[in-house]
PDB file of N, CA, C and O in Angstrom:
ATOM      1  N   MET T 179      29.778  -8.824 -47.984  1.00  0.00           N
ATOM      2  CA  MET T 179      29.135  -8.697 -49.284  1.00  0.00           C
ATOM      3  C   MET T 179      27.714  -9.276 -49.198  1.00  0.00           C
ATOM      4  O   MET T 179      27.474 -10.273 -48.530  1.00  0.00           O
ATOM      5  N   ILE T 180      26.805  -8.649 -49.864  1.00  0.00           N
ATOM      6  CA  ILE T 180      25.396  -9.040 -49.833  1.00  0.00           C
ATOM      7  C   ILE T 180      25.164 -10.165 -50.840  1.00  0.00           C
ATOM      8  O   ILE T 180      25.620 -10.093 -51.975  1.00  0.00           O
ATOM      9  N   SER T 181      24.444 -11.194 -50.417  1.00  0.00           N
ATOM     10  CA  SER T 181      24.209 -12.332 -51.307  1.00  0.00           C
ATOM     11  C   SER T 181      23.243 -11.956 -52.434  1.00  0.00           C
ATOM     12  O   SER T 181      22.420 -11.047 -52.299  1.00  0.00           O
ATOM     13  N   ILE T 182      23.336 -12.677 -53.525  1.00  0.00           N
ATOM     14  CA  ILE T 182      22.465 -12.472 -54.677  1.00  0.00           C
ATOM     15  C   ILE T 182      21.011 -12.703 -54.281  1.00  0.00           C
ATOM     16  O   ILE T 182      20.119 -11.943 -54.667  1.00  0.00           O
ATOM     17  N   GLN T 183      20.774 -13.738 -53.479  1.00  0.00           N
ATOM     18  CA  GLN T 183      19.410 -14.048 -53.053  1.00  0.00           C
ATOM     19  C   GLN T 183      18.828 -12.922 -52.196  1.00  0.00           C
ATOM     20  O   GLN T 183      17.676 -12.547 -52.361  1.00  0.00           O
ATOM     21  N   ASP T 184      19.631 -12.355 -51.294  1.00  0.00           N
ATOM     22  CA  ASP T 184      19.167 -11.235 -50.469  1.00  0.00           C
ATOM     23  C   ASP T 184      18.797 -10.040 -51.338  1.00  0.00           C
ATOM     24  O   ASP T 184      17.787  -9.373 -51.112  1.00  0.00           O
ATOM     25  N   LYS T 185      19.615  -9.757 -52.350  1.00  0.00           N
ATOM     26  CA  LYS T 185      19.338  -8.634 -53.257  1.00  0.00           C
ATOM     27  C   LYS T 185      18.027  -8.852 -54.005  1.00  0.00           C
ATOM     28  O   LYS T 185      17.275  -7.906 -54.236  1.00  0.00           O
ATOM     29  N   MET T 186      17.757 -10.089 -54.387  1.00  0.00           N
ATOM     30  CA  MET T 186      16.525 -10.390 -55.114  1.00  0.00           C
ATOM     31  C   MET T 186      15.306 -10.225 -54.211  1.00  0.00           C
ATOM     32  O   MET T 186      14.300  -9.637 -54.606  1.00  0.00           O
ATOM     33  N   ILE T 187      15.393 -10.736 -52.981  1.00  0.00           N
ATOM     34  CA  ILE T 187      14.265 -10.654 -52.049  1.00  0.00           C
ATOM     35  C   ILE T 187      13.975  -9.202 -51.692  1.00  0.00           C
ATOM     36  O   ILE T 187      12.818  -8.773 -51.682  1.00  0.00           O
ATOM     37  N   VAL T 188      15.019  -8.425 -51.420  1.00  0.00           N
ATOM     38  CA  VAL T 188      14.825  -7.016 -51.082  1.00  0.00           C
ATOM     39  C   VAL T 188      14.230  -6.268 -52.276  1.00  0.00           C
ATOM     40  O   VAL T 188      13.275  -5.502 -52.127  1.00  0.00           O
ATOM     41  N   ALA T 189      14.751  -6.495 -53.472  1.00  0.00           N
ATOM     42  CA  ALA T 189      14.241  -5.800 -54.666  1.00  0.00           C
ATOM     43  C   ALA T 189      12.772  -6.114 -54.910  1.00  0.00           C
ATOM     44  O   ALA T 189      11.998  -5.220 -55.289  1.00  0.00           O
ATOM     45  N   GLU T 190      12.376  -7.349 -54.681  1.00  0.00           N
ATOM     46  CA  GLU T 190      10.972  -7.730 -54.884  1.00  0.00           C
ATOM     47  C   GLU T 190      10.039  -7.034 -53.900  1.00  0.00           C
ATOM     48  O   GLU T 190       8.850  -6.893 -54.165  1.00  0.00           O
ATOM     49  N   ASN T 191      10.581  -6.578 -52.782  1.00  0.00           N
ATOM     50  CA  ASN T 191       9.775  -5.938 -51.749  1.00  0.00           C
ATOM     51  C   ASN T 191      10.012  -4.437 -51.642  1.00  0.00           C
ATOM     52  O   ASN T 191       9.509  -3.792 -50.727  1.00  0.00           O
ATOM     53  N   CYS T 192      10.752  -3.870 -52.574  1.00  0.00           N
ATOM     54  CA  CYS T 192      11.109  -2.453 -52.516  1.00  0.00           C
ATOM     55  C   CYS T 192      10.219  -1.629 -53.449  1.00  0.00           C
ATOM     56  O   CYS T 192      10.206  -1.851 -54.659  1.00  0.00           O
ATOM     57  N   LYS T 193       9.520  -0.670 -52.872  1.00  0.00           N
ATOM     58  CA  LYS T 193       8.635   0.177 -53.685  1.00  0.00           C
ATOM     59  C   LYS T 193       9.415   1.195 -54.505  1.00  0.00           C
ATOM     60  O   LYS T 193       8.887   1.781 -55.434  1.00  0.00           O
ATOM     61  N   GLU T 194      10.691   1.398 -54.194  1.00  0.00           N
ATOM     62  CA  GLU T 194      11.530   2.335 -54.945  1.00  0.00           C
ATOM     63  C   GLU T 194      12.363   1.651 -56.027  1.00  0.00           C
ATOM     64  O   GLU T 194      13.142   2.302 -56.713  1.00  0.00           O
ATOM     65  N   TYR T 195      12.203   0.324 -56.185  1.00  0.00           N
ATOM     66  CA  TYR T 195      12.966  -0.411 -57.193  1.00  0.00           C
ATOM     67  C   TYR T 195      12.672   0.145 -58.582  1.00  0.00           C
ATOM     68  O   TYR T 195      11.518   0.308 -58.973  1.00  0.00           O
ATOM     69  N   GLU T 196      13.737   0.458 -59.303  1.00  0.00           N
ATOM     70  CA  GLU T 196      13.607   0.946 -60.679  1.00  0.00           C
ATOM     71  C   GLU T 196      14.710   0.292 -61.517  1.00  0.00           C
ATOM     72  O   GLU T 196      15.892   0.527 -61.300  1.00  0.00           O
ATOM     73  N   SER T 197      14.305  -0.548 -62.440  1.00  0.00           N
ATOM     74  CA  SER T 197      15.248  -1.311 -63.246  1.00  0.00           C
ATOM     75  C   SER T 197      16.136  -0.408 -64.095  1.00  0.00           C
ATOM     76  O   SER T 197      15.691   0.594 -64.635  1.00  0.00           O
ATOM     77  N   LYS T 198      17.415  -0.796 -64.197  1.00  0.00           N
ATOM     78  CA  LYS T 198      18.343  -0.104 -65.087  1.00  0.00           C
ATOM     79  C   LYS T 198      18.068  -0.469 -66.545  1.00  0.00           C
ATOM     80  O   LYS T 198      18.505   0.216 -67.451  1.00  0.00           O
ATOM     81  N   ASN T 199      17.366  -1.581 -66.761  1.00  0.00           N
ATOM     82  CA  ASN T 199      17.173  -2.128 -68.101  1.00  0.00           C
ATOM     83  C   ASN T 199      15.737  -1.966 -68.565  1.00  0.00           C
ATOM     84  O   ASN T 199      14.841  -2.610 -68.046  1.00  0.00           O
ATOM     85  N   TYR T 200      15.526  -1.123 -69.532  1.00  0.00           N
ATOM     86  CA  TYR T 200      14.200  -0.912 -70.101  1.00  0.00           C
ATOM     87  C   TYR T 200      14.256  -1.204 -71.601  1.00  0.00           C
ATOM     88  O   TYR T 200      15.251  -0.927 -72.252  1.00  0.00           O
ATOM     89  N   THR T 201      13.187  -1.771 -72.107  1.00  0.00           N
ATOM     90  CA  THR T 201      13.064  -2.020 -73.533  1.00  0.00           C
ATOM     91  C   THR T 201      11.807  -1.316 -74.007  1.00  0.00           C
ATOM     92  O   THR T 201      10.706  -1.663 -73.591  1.00  0.00           O
ATOM     93  N   VAL T 202      11.959  -0.308 -74.829  1.00  0.00           N
ATOM     94  CA  VAL T 202      10.846   0.481 -75.355  1.00  0.00           C
ATOM     95  C   VAL T 202       9.924   0.920 -74.210  1.00  0.00           C
ATOM     96  O   VAL T 202       8.710   0.757 -74.268  1.00  0.00           O
ATOM     97  N   GLY T 203      10.515   1.424 -73.140  1.00  0.00           N
ATOM     98  CA  GLY T 203       9.733   1.941 -72.030  1.00  0.00           C
ATOM     99  C   GLY T 203       9.173   0.891 -71.097  1.00  0.00           C
ATOM    100  O   GLY T 203       8.527   1.213 -70.125  1.00  0.00           O
ATOM    101  N   LEU T 204       9.407  -0.380 -71.367  1.00  0.00           N
ATOM    102  CA  LEU T 204       8.907  -1.454 -70.504  1.00  0.00           C
ATOM    103  C   LEU T 204      10.077  -2.133 -69.820  1.00  0.00           C
ATOM    104  O   LEU T 204      11.154  -2.240 -70.388  1.00  0.00           O
ATOM    105  N   LYS T 205       9.858  -2.621 -68.625  1.00  0.00           N
ATOM    106  CA  LYS T 205      10.913  -3.371 -67.947  1.00  0.00           C
ATOM    107  C   LYS T 205      11.207  -4.636 -68.733  1.00  0.00           C
ATOM    108  O   LYS T 205      10.299  -5.289 -69.219  1.00  0.00           O
ATOM    109  N   ALA T 206      12.475  -4.971 -68.838  1.00  0.00           N
ATOM    110  CA  ALA T 206      12.867  -6.206 -69.513  1.00  0.00           C
ATOM    111  C   ALA T 206      12.513  -7.375 -68.595  1.00  0.00           C
ATOM    112  O   ALA T 206      13.112  -7.555 -67.552  1.00  0.00           O
ATOM    113  N   SER T 207      11.535  -8.146 -68.970  1.00  0.00           N
ATOM    114  CA  SER T 207      11.014  -9.194 -68.086  1.00  0.00           C
ATOM    115  C   SER T 207      11.951 -10.381 -67.932  1.00  0.00           C
ATOM    116  O   SER T 207      11.805 -11.154 -67.007  1.00  0.00           O
ATOM    117  N   TYR T 208      12.922 -10.534 -68.818  1.00  0.00           N
ATOM    118  CA  TYR T 208      13.820 -11.673 -68.719  1.00  0.00           C
ATOM    119  C   TYR T 208      14.854 -11.493 -67.610  1.00  0.00           C
ATOM    120  O   TYR T 208      15.531 -12.425 -67.243  1.00  0.00           O
ATOM    121  N   LEU T 209      14.976 -10.297 -67.067  1.00  0.00           N
ATOM    122  CA  LEU T 209      15.898 -10.053 -65.969  1.00  0.00           C
ATOM    123  C   LEU T 209      15.147 -10.098 -64.652  1.00  0.00           C
ATOM    124  O   LEU T 209      14.090  -9.509 -64.518  1.00  0.00           O
ATOM    125  N   SER T 210      15.693 -10.794 -63.691  1.00  0.00           N
ATOM    126  CA  SER T 210      15.036 -10.856 -62.394  1.00  0.00           C
ATOM    127  C   SER T 210      15.266  -9.547 -61.650  1.00  0.00           C
ATOM    128  O   SER T 210      16.272  -8.878 -61.835  1.00  0.00           O
ATOM    129  N   ASN T 211      14.297  -9.191 -60.808  1.00  0.00           N
ATOM    130  CA  ASN T 211      14.468  -8.031 -59.963  1.00  0.00           C
ATOM    131  C   ASN T 211      15.568  -8.336 -58.962  1.00  0.00           C
ATOM    132  O   ASN T 211      15.542  -9.347 -58.280  1.00  0.00           O
ATOM    133  N   SER T 212      16.520  -7.473 -58.881  1.00  0.00           N
ATOM    134  CA  SER T 212      17.620  -7.591 -57.933  1.00  0.00           C
ATOM    135  C   SER T 212      18.151  -6.189 -57.698  1.00  0.00           C
ATOM    136  O   SER T 212      18.114  -5.345 -58.600  1.00  0.00           O
ATOM    137  N   CYS T 213      18.642  -5.954 -56.511  1.00  0.00           N
ATOM    138  CA  CYS T 213      19.222  -4.641 -56.236  1.00  0.00           C
ATOM    139  C   CYS T 213      20.315  -4.312 -57.258  1.00  0.00           C
ATOM    140  O   CYS T 213      20.485  -3.153 -57.628  1.00  0.00           O
ATOM    141  N   SER T 214      21.032  -5.319 -57.716  1.00  0.00           N
ATOM    142  CA  SER T 214      22.102  -5.089 -58.694  1.00  0.00           C
ATOM    143  C   SER T 214      21.574  -4.489 -59.993  1.00  0.00           C
ATOM    144  O   SER T 214      22.318  -3.838 -60.725  1.00  0.00           O
ATOM    145  N   ASN T 215      20.301  -4.702 -60.288  1.00  0.00           N
ATOM    146  CA  ASN T 215      19.691  -4.186 -61.513  1.00  0.00           C
ATOM    147  C   ASN T 215      18.893  -2.906 -61.270  1.00  0.00           C
ATOM    148  O   ASN T 215      18.168  -2.455 -62.138  1.00  0.00           O
ATOM    149  N   CYS T 216      19.034  -2.314 -60.077  1.00  0.00           N
ATOM    150  CA  CYS T 216      18.274  -1.116 -59.718  1.00  0.00           C
ATOM    151  C   CYS T 216      19.134   0.133 -59.893  1.00  0.00           C
ATOM    152  O   CYS T 216      20.318   0.142 -59.529  1.00  0.00           O
ATOM    153  N   VAL T 217      18.541   1.193 -60.432  1.00  0.00           N
ATOM    154  CA  VAL T 217      19.277   2.444 -60.640  1.00  0.00           C
ATOM    155  C   VAL T 217      19.737   3.067 -59.324  1.00  0.00           C
ATOM    156  O   VAL T 217      20.675   3.872 -59.320  1.00  0.00           O
ATOM    157  N   ASN T 218      19.108   2.712 -58.222  1.00  0.00           N
ATOM    158  CA  ASN T 218      19.456   3.288 -56.916  1.00  0.00           C
ATOM    159  C   ASN T 218      20.543   2.515 -56.177  1.00  0.00           C
ATOM    160  O   ASN T 218      20.953   2.926 -55.099  1.00  0.00           O
ATOM    161  N   PHE T 219      21.011   1.407 -56.751  1.00  0.00           N
ATOM    162  CA  PHE T 219      22.016   0.561 -56.095  1.00  0.00           C
ATOM    163  C   PHE T 219      23.363   0.779 -56.775  1.00  0.00           C
ATOM    164  O   PHE T 219      23.598   0.340 -57.892  1.00  0.00           O
ATOM    165  N   VAL T 220      24.274   1.487 -56.086  1.00  0.00           N
ATOM    166  CA  VAL T 220      25.568   1.848 -56.657  1.00  0.00           C
ATOM    167  C   VAL T 220      26.658   1.458 -55.660  1.00  0.00           C
ATOM    168  O   VAL T 220      26.538   1.730 -54.467  1.00  0.00           O
ATOM    169  N   ASN T 221      27.707   0.834 -56.161  1.00  0.00           N
ATOM    170  CA  ASN T 221      28.831   0.405 -55.315  1.00  0.00           C
ATOM    171  C   ASN T 221      28.358  -0.453 -54.140  1.00  0.00           C
ATOM    172  O   ASN T 221      28.774  -0.248 -52.997  1.00  0.00           O
ATOM    173  N   GLU T 222      27.463  -1.397 -54.431  1.00  0.00           N
ATOM    174  CA  GLU T 222      26.937  -2.336 -53.437  1.00  0.00           C
ATOM    175  C   GLU T 222      26.181  -1.644 -52.297  1.00  0.00           C
ATOM    176  O   GLU T 222      26.092  -2.167 -51.196  1.00  0.00           O
ATOM    177  N   GLN T 223      25.634  -0.449 -52.577  1.00  0.00           N
ATOM    178  CA  GLN T 223      24.845   0.259 -51.574  1.00  0.00           C
ATOM    179  C   GLN T 223      23.625   0.895 -52.218  1.00  0.00           C
ATOM    180  O   GLN T 223      23.673   1.368 -53.350  1.00  0.00           O
ATOM    181  N   CYS T 224      22.547   0.947 -51.442  1.00  0.00           N
ATOM    182  CA  CYS T 224      21.319   1.595 -51.894  1.00  0.00           C
ATOM    183  C   CYS T 224      21.423   3.092 -51.619  1.00  0.00           C
ATOM    184  O   CYS T 224      21.597   3.507 -50.471  1.00  0.00           O
ATOM    185  N   ASN T 225      21.332   3.899 -52.684  1.00  0.00           N
ATOM    186  CA  ASN T 225      21.396   5.349 -52.526  1.00  0.00           C
ATOM    187  C   ASN T 225      20.238   5.892 -51.697  1.00  0.00           C
ATOM    188  O   ASN T 225      20.349   6.943 -51.090  1.00  0.00           O
ATOM    189  N   LYS T 226      19.130   5.185 -51.669  1.00  0.00           N
ATOM    190  CA  LYS T 226      17.950   5.618 -50.924  1.00  0.00           C
ATOM    191  C   LYS T 226      17.983   5.097 -49.483  1.00  0.00           C
ATOM    192  O   LYS T 226      17.077   5.355 -48.706  1.00  0.00           O
ATOM    193  N   LYS T 227      19.030   4.332 -49.164  1.00  0.00           N
ATOM    194  CA  LYS T 227      19.223   3.759 -47.824  1.00  0.00           C
ATOM    195  C   LYS T 227      18.030   2.903 -47.383  1.00  0.00           C
ATOM    196  O   LYS T 227      17.637   2.912 -46.224  1.00  0.00           O
ATOM    197  N   LEU T 228      17.489   2.147 -48.323  1.00  0.00           N
ATOM    198  CA  LEU T 228      16.332   1.301 -48.042  1.00  0.00           C
ATOM    199  C   LEU T 228      16.692  -0.159 -47.826  1.00  0.00           C
ATOM    200  O   LEU T 228      15.914  -0.908 -47.255  1.00  0.00           O
ATOM    201  N   PHE T 229      17.865  -0.589 -48.276  1.00  0.00           N
ATOM    202  CA  PHE T 229      18.205  -2.011 -48.218  1.00  0.00           C
ATOM    203  C   PHE T 229      18.112  -2.556 -46.797  1.00  0.00           C
ATOM    204  O   PHE T 229      17.432  -3.545 -46.550  1.00  0.00           O
ATOM    205  N   ASP T 230      18.809  -1.936 -45.846  1.00  0.00           N
ATOM    206  CA  ASP T 230      18.829  -2.446 -44.470  1.00  0.00           C
ATOM    207  C   ASP T 230      17.438  -2.429 -43.847  1.00  0.00           C
ATOM    208  O   ASP T 230      17.063  -3.362 -43.135  1.00  0.00           O
ATOM    209  N   GLU T 231      16.667  -1.387 -44.129  1.00  0.00           N
ATOM    210  CA  GLU T 231      15.307  -1.295 -43.591  1.00  0.00           C
ATOM    211  C   GLU T 231      14.433  -2.431 -44.110  1.00  0.00           C
ATOM    212  O   GLU T 231      13.757  -3.113 -43.337  1.00  0.00           O
ATOM    213  N   ILE T 232      14.458  -2.655 -45.409  1.00  0.00           N
ATOM    214  CA  ILE T 232      13.635  -3.708 -46.013  1.00  0.00           C
ATOM    215  C   ILE T 232      14.110  -5.085 -45.567  1.00  0.00           C
ATOM    216  O   ILE T 232      13.305  -5.945 -45.226  1.00  0.00           O
ATOM    217  N   GLU T 233      15.425  -5.291 -45.554  1.00  0.00           N
ATOM    218  CA  GLU T 233      15.961  -6.581 -45.119  1.00  0.00           C
ATOM    219  C   GLU T 233      15.566  -6.861 -43.669  1.00  0.00           C
ATOM    220  O   GLU T 233      15.207  -7.984 -43.306  1.00  0.00           O
ATOM    221  N   GLY T 234      15.582  -5.841 -42.809  1.00  0.00           N
ATOM    222  CA  GLY T 234      15.185  -6.012 -41.417  1.00  0.00           C
ATOM    223  C   GLY T 234      13.739  -6.428 -41.276  1.00  0.00           C
ATOM    224  O   GLY T 234      13.403  -7.307 -40.478  1.00  0.00           O
ATOM    225  N   ILE T 235      12.864  -5.814 -42.070  1.00  0.00           N
ATOM    226  CA  ILE T 235      11.445  -6.166 -42.042  1.00  0.00           C
ATOM    227  C   ILE T 235      11.234  -7.609 -42.512  1.00  0.00           C
ATOM    228  O   ILE T 235      10.488  -8.371 -41.904  1.00  0.00           O
ATOM    229  N   ILE T 236      11.932  -7.991 -43.561  1.00  0.00           N
ATOM    230  CA  ILE T 236      11.820  -9.353 -44.094  1.00  0.00           C
ATOM    231  C   ILE T 236      12.301 -10.362 -43.056  1.00  0.00           C
ATOM    232  O   ILE T 236      11.675 -11.397 -42.849  1.00  0.00           O
ATOM    233  N   ASN T 237      13.395 -10.076 -42.390  1.00  0.00           N
ATOM    234  CA  ASN T 237      13.956 -10.998 -41.406  1.00  0.00           C
ATOM    235  C   ASN T 237      13.085 -11.129 -40.167  1.00  0.00           C
ATOM    236  O   ASN T 237      13.144 -12.152 -39.483  1.00  0.00           O
ATOM    237  N   MET T 238      12.263 -10.126 -39.863  1.00  0.00           N
ATOM    238  CA  MET T 238      11.361 -10.221 -38.716  1.00  0.00           C
ATOM    239  C   MET T 238      10.213 -11.174 -38.988  1.00  0.00           C
ATOM    240  O   MET T 238       9.642 -11.748 -38.063  1.00  0.00           O
ATOM    241  N   ASN T 239       9.848 -11.344 -40.260  1.00  0.00           N
ATOM    242  CA  ASN T 239       8.712 -12.206 -40.614  1.00  0.00           C
ATOM    243  C   ASN T 239       9.105 -13.610 -40.733  1.00  0.00           C
ATOM    244  O   ASN T 239       9.738 -14.334 -40.847  1.00  0.00           O
TER     245      ASN T 239
END
């Protein structure tokens, strides 16, 4: 299982991140960016297959 912290770090670095939660067309700022809050993250997996790629880049730095 992917940790909450990993999901947050990956989401902050993902150009395809799109929040599930919008308020009047704006992102709800009280929610932190996390893969769990992304429309592309379903059943603990990224539909765009970006999670592993982004996590790998982050871990190299």
